[in-house]
Amino acid sequence: GKSGVLVGRDVGEWSTNSDELEKEHKRLNSGLVRTRFPPEPNGYLHIGHAKSMNMNFRLAFEKLEVDMAERRTVFRYDDTNPDAESVEYIDSI
């Protein structure tokens, strides 16, 4: 790997895409690489969320050498814990 680049753990062969699958993915997505930010509406968003998004997504994009024009971040509610959600927090987002 590249010097100074974070490296994930090796999770084995099953997690590696075939060349054909990767080629098809790139064709369908026109080179775009997407990250996702899924806030849970169980509290207010704060500056720490933005800091984490910026740091983590930037590292991922840079590691993958994604051009600035091909970077996208999707903001999507994560409603997997409805007991902890509140209309107040949903409205604030």
mmCIF file of N, CA and C in Angstrom:
data_model
loop_
_atom_site.group_PDB
_atom_site.id
_atom_site.type_symbol
_atom_site.label_atom_id
_atom_site.label_comp_id
_atom_site.label_asym_id
_atom_site.label_seq_id
_atom_site.Cartn_x
_atom_site.Cartn_y
_atom_site.Cartn_z
ATOM 1 N N GLY A 1 0.813 -1.193 0.000
ATOM 2 C CA GLY A 1 0.000 0.000 0.000
ATOM 3 C C GLY A 1 0.851 1.247 0.000
ATOM 4 N N LYS A 2 0.191 2.354 0.012
ATOM 5 C CA LYS A 2 0.852 3.652 0.004
ATOM 6 C C LYS A 2 1.312 4.011 1.401
ATOM 7 N N SER A 3 2.398 4.682 1.509
ATOM 8 C CA SER A 3 2.919 5.117 2.795
ATOM 9 C C SER A 3 1.970 6.124 3.439
ATOM 10 N N GLY A 4 1.660 5.924 4.706
ATOM 11 C CA GLY A 4 0.813 6.863 5.431
ATOM 12 C C GLY A 4 -0.676 6.677 5.210
ATOM 13 N N VAL A 5 -1.081 5.660 4.455
ATOM 14 C CA VAL A 5 -2.494 5.432 4.178
ATOM 15 C C VAL A 5 -3.017 4.381 5.144
ATOM 16 N N LEU A 6 -4.177 4.652 5.732
ATOM 17 C CA LEU A 6 -4.783 3.677 6.623
ATOM 18 C C LEU A 6 -5.174 2.441 5.832
ATOM 19 N N VAL A 7 -5.000 1.292 6.428
ATOM 20 C CA VAL A 7 -5.308 0.038 5.756
ATOM 21 C C VAL A 7 -6.297 -0.739 6.621
ATOM 22 N N GLY A 8 -7.373 -1.206 6.004
ATOM 23 C CA GLY A 8 -8.362 -2.002 6.728
ATOM 24 C C GLY A 8 -7.868 -3.417 6.941
ATOM 25 N N ARG A 9 -8.516 -4.105 7.830
ATOM 26 C CA ARG A 9 -8.147 -5.497 8.094
ATOM 27 C C ARG A 9 -8.529 -6.370 6.904
ATOM 28 N N ASP A 10 -7.820 -7.429 6.730
ATOM 29 C CA ASP A 10 -8.108 -8.367 5.657
ATOM 30 C C ASP A 10 -9.281 -9.237 6.095
ATOM 31 N N VAL A 11 -10.401 -9.128 5.411
ATOM 32 C CA VAL A 11 -11.578 -9.911 5.774
ATOM 33 C C VAL A 11 -11.779 -11.095 4.840
ATOM 34 N N GLY A 12 -10.781 -11.385 4.077
ATOM 35 C CA GLY A 12 -10.832 -12.594 3.268
ATOM 36 C C GLY A 12 -11.307 -12.389 1.852
ATOM 37 N N GLU A 13 -11.238 -13.447 1.136
ATOM 38 C CA GLU A 13 -11.554 -13.460 -0.286
ATOM 39 C C GLU A 13 -13.013 -13.107 -0.583
ATOM 40 N N TRP A 14 -13.951 -13.493 0.293
ATOM 41 C CA TRP A 14 -15.371 -13.283 0.043
ATOM 42 C C TRP A 14 -15.748 -11.813 -0.071
ATOM 43 N N SER A 15 -14.912 -10.922 0.459
ATOM 44 C CA SER A 15 -15.244 -9.500 0.423
ATOM 45 C C SER A 15 -14.600 -8.764 -0.742
ATOM 46 N N THR A 16 -13.890 -9.473 -1.584
ATOM 47 C CA THR A 16 -13.213 -8.854 -2.718
ATOM 48 C C THR A 16 -14.072 -8.985 -3.964
ATOM 49 N N ASN A 17 -14.329 -7.868 -4.610
ATOM 50 C CA ASN A 17 -15.126 -7.885 -5.840
ATOM 51 C C ASN A 17 -14.296 -8.423 -6.998
ATOM 52 N N SER A 18 -14.949 -9.158 -7.862
ATOM 53 C CA SER A 18 -14.270 -9.645 -9.064
ATOM 54 C C SER A 18 -14.015 -8.463 -9.990
ATOM 55 N N ASP A 19 -13.083 -8.635 -10.909
ATOM 56 C CA ASP A 19 -12.802 -7.578 -11.884
ATOM 57 C C ASP A 19 -14.043 -7.249 -12.701
ATOM 58 N N GLU A 20 -14.826 -8.270 -13.050
ATOM 59 C CA GLU A 20 -16.032 -8.063 -13.846
ATOM 60 C C GLU A 20 -17.073 -7.251 -13.067
ATOM 61 N N LEU A 21 -17.263 -7.590 -11.790
ATOM 62 C CA LEU A 21 -18.237 -6.880 -10.965
ATOM 63 C C LEU A 21 -17.822 -5.422 -10.757
ATOM 64 N N GLU A 22 -16.545 -5.212 -10.516
ATOM 65 C CA GLU A 22 -16.050 -3.843 -10.332
ATOM 66 C C GLU A 22 -16.199 -3.029 -11.614
ATOM 67 N N LYS A 23 -15.935 -3.625 -12.744
ATOM 68 C CA LYS A 23 -16.085 -2.946 -14.034
ATOM 69 C C LYS A 23 -17.550 -2.558 -14.269
ATOM 70 N N GLU A 24 -18.483 -3.476 -13.976
ATOM 71 C CA GLU A 24 -19.913 -3.203 -14.138
ATOM 72 C C GLU A 24 -20.376 -2.106 -13.182
ATOM 73 N N HIS A 25 -19.881 -2.145 -11.959
ATOM 74 C CA HIS A 25 -20.219 -1.111 -10.973
ATOM 75 C C HIS A 25 -19.786 0.274 -11.475
ATOM 76 N N LYS A 26 -18.569 0.376 -11.954
ATOM 77 C CA LYS A 26 -18.061 1.653 -12.475
ATOM 78 C C LYS A 26 -18.869 2.115 -13.678
ATOM 79 N N ARG A 27 -19.272 1.186 -14.535
ATOM 80 C CA ARG A 27 -20.079 1.548 -15.700
ATOM 81 C C ARG A 27 -21.426 2.111 -15.260
ATOM 82 N N LEU A 28 -22.076 1.447 -14.311
ATOM 83 C CA LEU A 28 -23.400 1.882 -13.852
ATOM 84 C C LEU A 28 -23.370 3.183 -13.064
ATOM 85 N N ASN A 29 -22.276 3.436 -12.368
ATOM 86 C CA ASN A 29 -22.189 4.623 -11.514
ATOM 87 C C ASN A 29 -21.390 5.760 -12.136
ATOM 88 N N SER A 30 -20.964 5.604 -13.351
ATOM 89 C CA SER A 30 -20.229 6.645 -14.080
ATOM 90 C C SER A 30 -19.035 7.183 -13.312
ATOM 91 N N GLY A 31 -18.401 6.333 -12.518
ATOM 92 C CA GLY A 31 -17.214 6.754 -11.785
ATOM 93 C C GLY A 31 -17.487 7.416 -10.451
ATOM 94 N N LEU A 32 -18.761 7.666 -10.111
ATOM 95 C CA LEU A 32 -19.077 8.304 -8.835
ATOM 96 C C LEU A 32 -18.822 7.348 -7.677
ATOM 97 N N VAL A 33 -18.333 7.900 -6.580
ATOM 98 C CA VAL A 33 -18.158 7.142 -5.351
ATOM 99 C C VAL A 33 -18.982 7.834 -4.287
ATOM 100 N N ARG A 34 -19.856 7.060 -3.630
ATOM 101 C CA ARG A 34 -20.777 7.633 -2.658
ATOM 102 C C ARG A 34 -20.460 7.153 -1.251
ATOM 103 N N THR A 35 -20.583 8.076 -0.313
ATOM 104 C CA THR A 35 -20.545 7.741 1.105
ATOM 105 C C THR A 35 -21.916 8.090 1.656
ATOM 106 N N ARG A 36 -22.235 7.572 2.840
ATOM 107 C CA ARG A 36 -23.566 7.799 3.405
ATOM 108 C C ARG A 36 -23.434 8.256 4.842
ATOM 109 N N PHE A 37 -24.182 9.289 5.195
ATOM 110 C CA PHE A 37 -24.262 9.753 6.573
ATOM 111 C C PHE A 37 -25.670 9.476 7.078
ATOM 112 N N PRO A 38 -25.826 8.514 8.013
ATOM 113 C CA PRO A 38 -27.158 8.134 8.490
ATOM 114 C C PRO A 38 -27.426 8.608 9.923
ATOM 115 N N PRO A 39 -27.810 9.857 10.124
ATOM 116 C CA PRO A 39 -28.060 10.291 11.506
ATOM 117 C C PRO A 39 -29.297 9.608 12.077
ATOM 118 N N GLU A 40 -29.198 9.202 13.329
ATOM 119 C CA GLU A 40 -30.379 8.684 14.017
ATOM 120 C C GLU A 40 -31.066 9.856 14.684
ATOM 121 N N PRO A 41 -32.350 10.035 14.473
ATOM 122 C CA PRO A 41 -33.053 11.182 15.072
ATOM 123 C C PRO A 41 -33.355 10.955 16.556
ATOM 124 N N ASN A 42 -32.272 10.754 17.344
ATOM 125 C CA ASN A 42 -32.430 10.595 18.787
ATOM 126 C C ASN A 42 -31.613 11.635 19.546
ATOM 127 N N GLY A 43 -31.264 12.699 18.834
ATOM 128 C CA GLY A 43 -30.513 13.810 19.419
ATOM 129 C C GLY A 43 -30.259 14.853 18.350
ATOM 130 N N TYR A 44 -29.766 15.996 18.783
ATOM 131 C CA TYR A 44 -29.485 17.077 17.836
ATOM 132 C C TYR A 44 -28.174 16.822 17.095
ATOM 133 N N LEU A 45 -28.140 17.199 15.826
ATOM 134 C CA LEU A 45 -26.876 17.179 15.100
ATOM 135 C C LEU A 45 -25.988 18.276 15.682
ATOM 136 N N HIS A 46 -24.666 18.058 15.661
ATOM 137 C CA HIS A 46 -23.740 19.047 16.194
ATOM 138 C C HIS A 46 -22.466 19.061 15.351
ATOM 139 N N ILE A 47 -21.568 19.949 15.680
ATOM 140 C CA ILE A 47 -20.351 20.147 14.886
ATOM 141 C C ILE A 47 -19.506 18.879 14.822
ATOM 142 N N GLY A 48 -19.599 18.027 15.836
ATOM 143 C CA GLY A 48 -18.850 16.769 15.833
ATOM 144 C C GLY A 48 -19.258 15.862 14.690
ATOM 145 N N HIS A 49 -20.547 15.894 14.323
ATOM 146 C CA HIS A 49 -21.001 15.100 13.179
ATOM 147 C C HIS A 49 -20.314 15.580 11.903
ATOM 148 N N ALA A 50 -20.274 16.882 11.693
ATOM 149 C CA ALA A 50 -19.645 17.439 10.491
ATOM 150 C C ALA A 50 -18.152 17.126 10.474
ATOM 151 N N LYS A 51 -17.515 17.234 11.627
ATOM 152 C CA LYS A 51 -16.079 16.943 11.710
ATOM 153 C C LYS A 51 -15.806 15.482 11.351
ATOM 154 N N SER A 52 -16.598 14.588 11.895
ATOM 155 C CA SER A 52 -16.427 13.163 11.621
ATOM 156 C C SER A 52 -16.672 12.850 10.146
ATOM 157 N N MET A 53 -17.744 13.419 9.585
ATOM 158 C CA MET A 53 -18.031 13.195 8.164
ATOM 159 C C MET A 53 -16.860 13.672 7.302
ATOM 160 N N ASN A 54 -16.397 14.876 7.575
ATOM 161 C CA ASN A 54 -15.315 15.450 6.783
ATOM 162 C C ASN A 54 -14.059 14.588 6.871
ATOM 163 N N MET A 55 -13.678 14.222 8.081
ATOM 164 C CA MET A 55 -12.455 13.457 8.262
ATOM 165 C C MET A 55 -12.568 12.053 7.650
ATOM 166 N N ASN A 56 -13.619 11.331 7.995
ATOM 167 C CA ASN A 56 -13.743 9.946 7.532
ATOM 168 C C ASN A 56 -13.970 9.840 6.032
ATOM 169 N N PHE A 57 -14.857 10.669 5.504
ATOM 170 C CA PHE A 57 -15.141 10.587 4.079
ATOM 171 C C PHE A 57 -13.963 11.078 3.260
ATOM 172 N N ARG A 58 -13.308 12.128 3.720
ATOM 173 C CA ARG A 58 -12.140 12.626 2.987
ATOM 174 C C ARG A 58 -11.058 11.556 2.940
ATOM 175 N N LEU A 59 -10.799 10.897 4.073
ATOM 176 C CA LEU A 59 -9.798 9.828 4.087
ATOM 177 C C LEU A 59 -10.159 8.716 3.101
ATOM 178 N N ALA A 60 -11.428 8.337 3.082
ATOM 179 C CA ALA A 60 -11.865 7.279 2.169
ATOM 180 C C ALA A 60 -11.693 7.700 0.718
ATOM 181 N N PHE A 61 -12.143 8.896 0.394
ATOM 182 C CA PHE A 61 -12.023 9.374 -0.987
ATOM 183 C C PHE A 61 -10.556 9.484 -1.402
ATOM 184 N N GLU A 62 -9.715 9.998 -0.509
ATOM 185 C CA GLU A 62 -8.305 10.149 -0.845
ATOM 186 C C GLU A 62 -7.629 8.791 -1.003
ATOM 187 N N LYS A 63 -7.958 7.849 -0.120
ATOM 188 C CA LYS A 63 -7.357 6.510 -0.223
ATOM 189 C C LYS A 63 -7.715 5.864 -1.555
ATOM 190 N N LEU A 64 -8.956 6.078 -1.998
ATOM 191 C CA LEU A 64 -9.405 5.511 -3.266
ATOM 192 C C LEU A 64 -9.021 6.368 -4.469
ATOM 193 N N GLU A 65 -8.369 7.509 -4.200
ATOM 194 C CA GLU A 65 -7.951 8.443 -5.248
ATOM 195 C C GLU A 65 -9.130 8.901 -6.095
ATOM 196 N N VAL A 66 -10.228 9.258 -5.418
ATOM 197 C CA VAL A 66 -11.439 9.705 -6.105
ATOM 198 C C VAL A 66 -11.317 11.195 -6.403
ATOM 199 N N ASP A 67 -11.498 11.552 -7.658
ATOM 200 C CA ASP A 67 -11.473 12.953 -8.076
ATOM 201 C C ASP A 67 -12.592 13.722 -7.378
ATOM 202 N N MET A 68 -12.351 14.991 -7.065
ATOM 203 C CA MET A 68 -13.349 15.819 -6.365
ATOM 204 C C MET A 68 -14.702 15.815 -7.076
ATOM 205 N N ALA A 69 -14.702 15.815 -8.397
ATOM 206 C CA ALA A 69 -15.952 15.869 -9.160
ATOM 207 C C ALA A 69 -16.753 14.568 -9.066
ATOM 208 N N GLU A 70 -16.124 13.496 -8.574
ATOM 209 C CA GLU A 70 -16.796 12.198 -8.510
ATOM 210 C C GLU A 70 -17.190 11.799 -7.091
ATOM 211 N N ARG A 71 -17.078 12.734 -6.147
ATOM 212 C CA ARG A 71 -17.397 12.445 -4.742
ATOM 213 C C ARG A 71 -18.827 12.871 -4.424
ATOM 214 N N ARG A 72 -19.562 11.985 -3.762
ATOM 215 C CA ARG A 72 -20.933 12.293 -3.333
ATOM 216 C C ARG A 72 -21.135 11.758 -1.922
ATOM 217 N N THR A 73 -21.882 12.507 -1.118
ATOM 218 C CA THR A 73 -22.276 12.032 0.202
ATOM 219 C C THR A 73 -23.790 12.113 0.295
ATOM 220 N N VAL A 74 -24.393 11.011 0.670
ATOM 221 C CA VAL A 74 -25.839 10.913 0.790
ATOM 222 C C VAL A 74 -26.210 11.082 2.264
ATOM 223 N N PHE A 75 -27.126 11.989 2.529
ATOM 224 C CA PHE A 75 -27.639 12.225 3.875
ATOM 225 C C PHE A 75 -28.966 11.498 3.972
ATOM 226 N N ARG A 76 -29.019 10.461 4.783
ATOM 227 C CA ARG A 76 -30.215 9.619 4.837
ATOM 228 C C ARG A 76 -30.522 9.252 6.274
ATOM 229 N N TYR A 77 -31.761 9.460 6.679
ATOM 230 C CA TYR A 77 -32.173 9.081 8.035
ATOM 231 C C TYR A 77 -31.957 7.594 8.273
ATOM 232 N N ASP A 78 -31.499 7.279 9.463
ATOM 233 C CA ASP A 78 -31.386 5.889 9.877
ATOM 234 C C ASP A 78 -32.428 5.676 10.960
ATOM 235 N N ASP A 79 -33.511 4.997 10.615
ATOM 236 C CA ASP A 79 -34.625 4.859 11.555
ATOM 237 C C ASP A 79 -34.724 3.432 12.092
ATOM 238 N N THR A 80 -33.578 2.876 12.437
ATOM 239 C CA THR A 80 -33.555 1.496 12.915
ATOM 240 C C THR A 80 -33.857 1.378 14.408
ATOM 241 N N ASN A 81 -33.980 2.520 15.087
ATOM 242 C CA ASN A 81 -34.241 2.493 16.518
ATOM 243 C C ASN A 81 -35.399 3.440 16.840
ATOM 244 N N PRO A 82 -36.618 3.118 16.404
ATOM 245 C CA PRO A 82 -37.744 4.045 16.533
ATOM 246 C C PRO A 82 -38.110 4.400 17.974
ATOM 247 N N ASP A 83 -37.786 3.537 18.937
ATOM 248 C CA ASP A 83 -38.095 3.857 20.333
ATOM 249 C C ASP A 83 -37.300 5.045 20.860
ATOM 250 N N ALA A 84 -36.126 5.293 20.276
ATOM 251 C CA ALA A 84 -35.283 6.397 20.736
ATOM 252 C C ALA A 84 -35.482 7.679 19.928
ATOM 253 N N GLU A 85 -36.306 7.624 18.893
ATOM 254 C CA GLU A 85 -36.501 8.775 18.025
ATOM 255 C C GLU A 85 -37.544 9.724 18.603
ATOM 256 N N SER A 86 -37.437 10.978 18.184
ATOM 257 C CA SER A 86 -38.349 12.003 18.644
ATOM 258 C C SER A 86 -38.667 12.945 17.487
ATOM 259 N N VAL A 87 -39.913 13.374 17.403
ATOM 260 C CA VAL A 87 -40.299 14.322 16.358
ATOM 261 C C VAL A 87 -39.459 15.598 16.471
ATOM 262 N N GLU A 88 -39.162 15.997 17.690
ATOM 263 C CA GLU A 88 -38.337 17.194 17.906
ATOM 264 C C GLU A 88 -36.995 17.064 17.198
ATOM 265 N N TYR A 89 -36.346 15.902 17.333
ATOM 266 C CA TYR A 89 -35.030 15.711 16.697
ATOM 267 C C TYR A 89 -35.152 15.533 15.196
ATOM 268 N N ILE A 90 -36.214 14.872 14.751
ATOM 269 C CA ILE A 90 -36.440 14.715 13.314
ATOM 270 C C ILE A 90 -36.637 16.091 12.675
ATOM 271 N N ASP A 91 -37.452 16.936 13.292
ATOM 272 C CA ASP A 91 -37.688 18.282 12.775
ATOM 273 C C ASP A 91 -36.431 19.132 12.785
ATOM 274 N N SER A 92 -35.557 18.910 13.765
ATOM 275 C CA SER A 92 -34.325 19.724 13.855
ATOM 276 C C SER A 92 -33.338 19.372 12.755
ATOM 277 N N ILE A 93 -33.417 18.132 12.285
ATOM 278 C CA ILE A 93 -32.512 17.699 11.202
ATOM 279 C C ILE A 93 -33.002 18.275 9.894
#
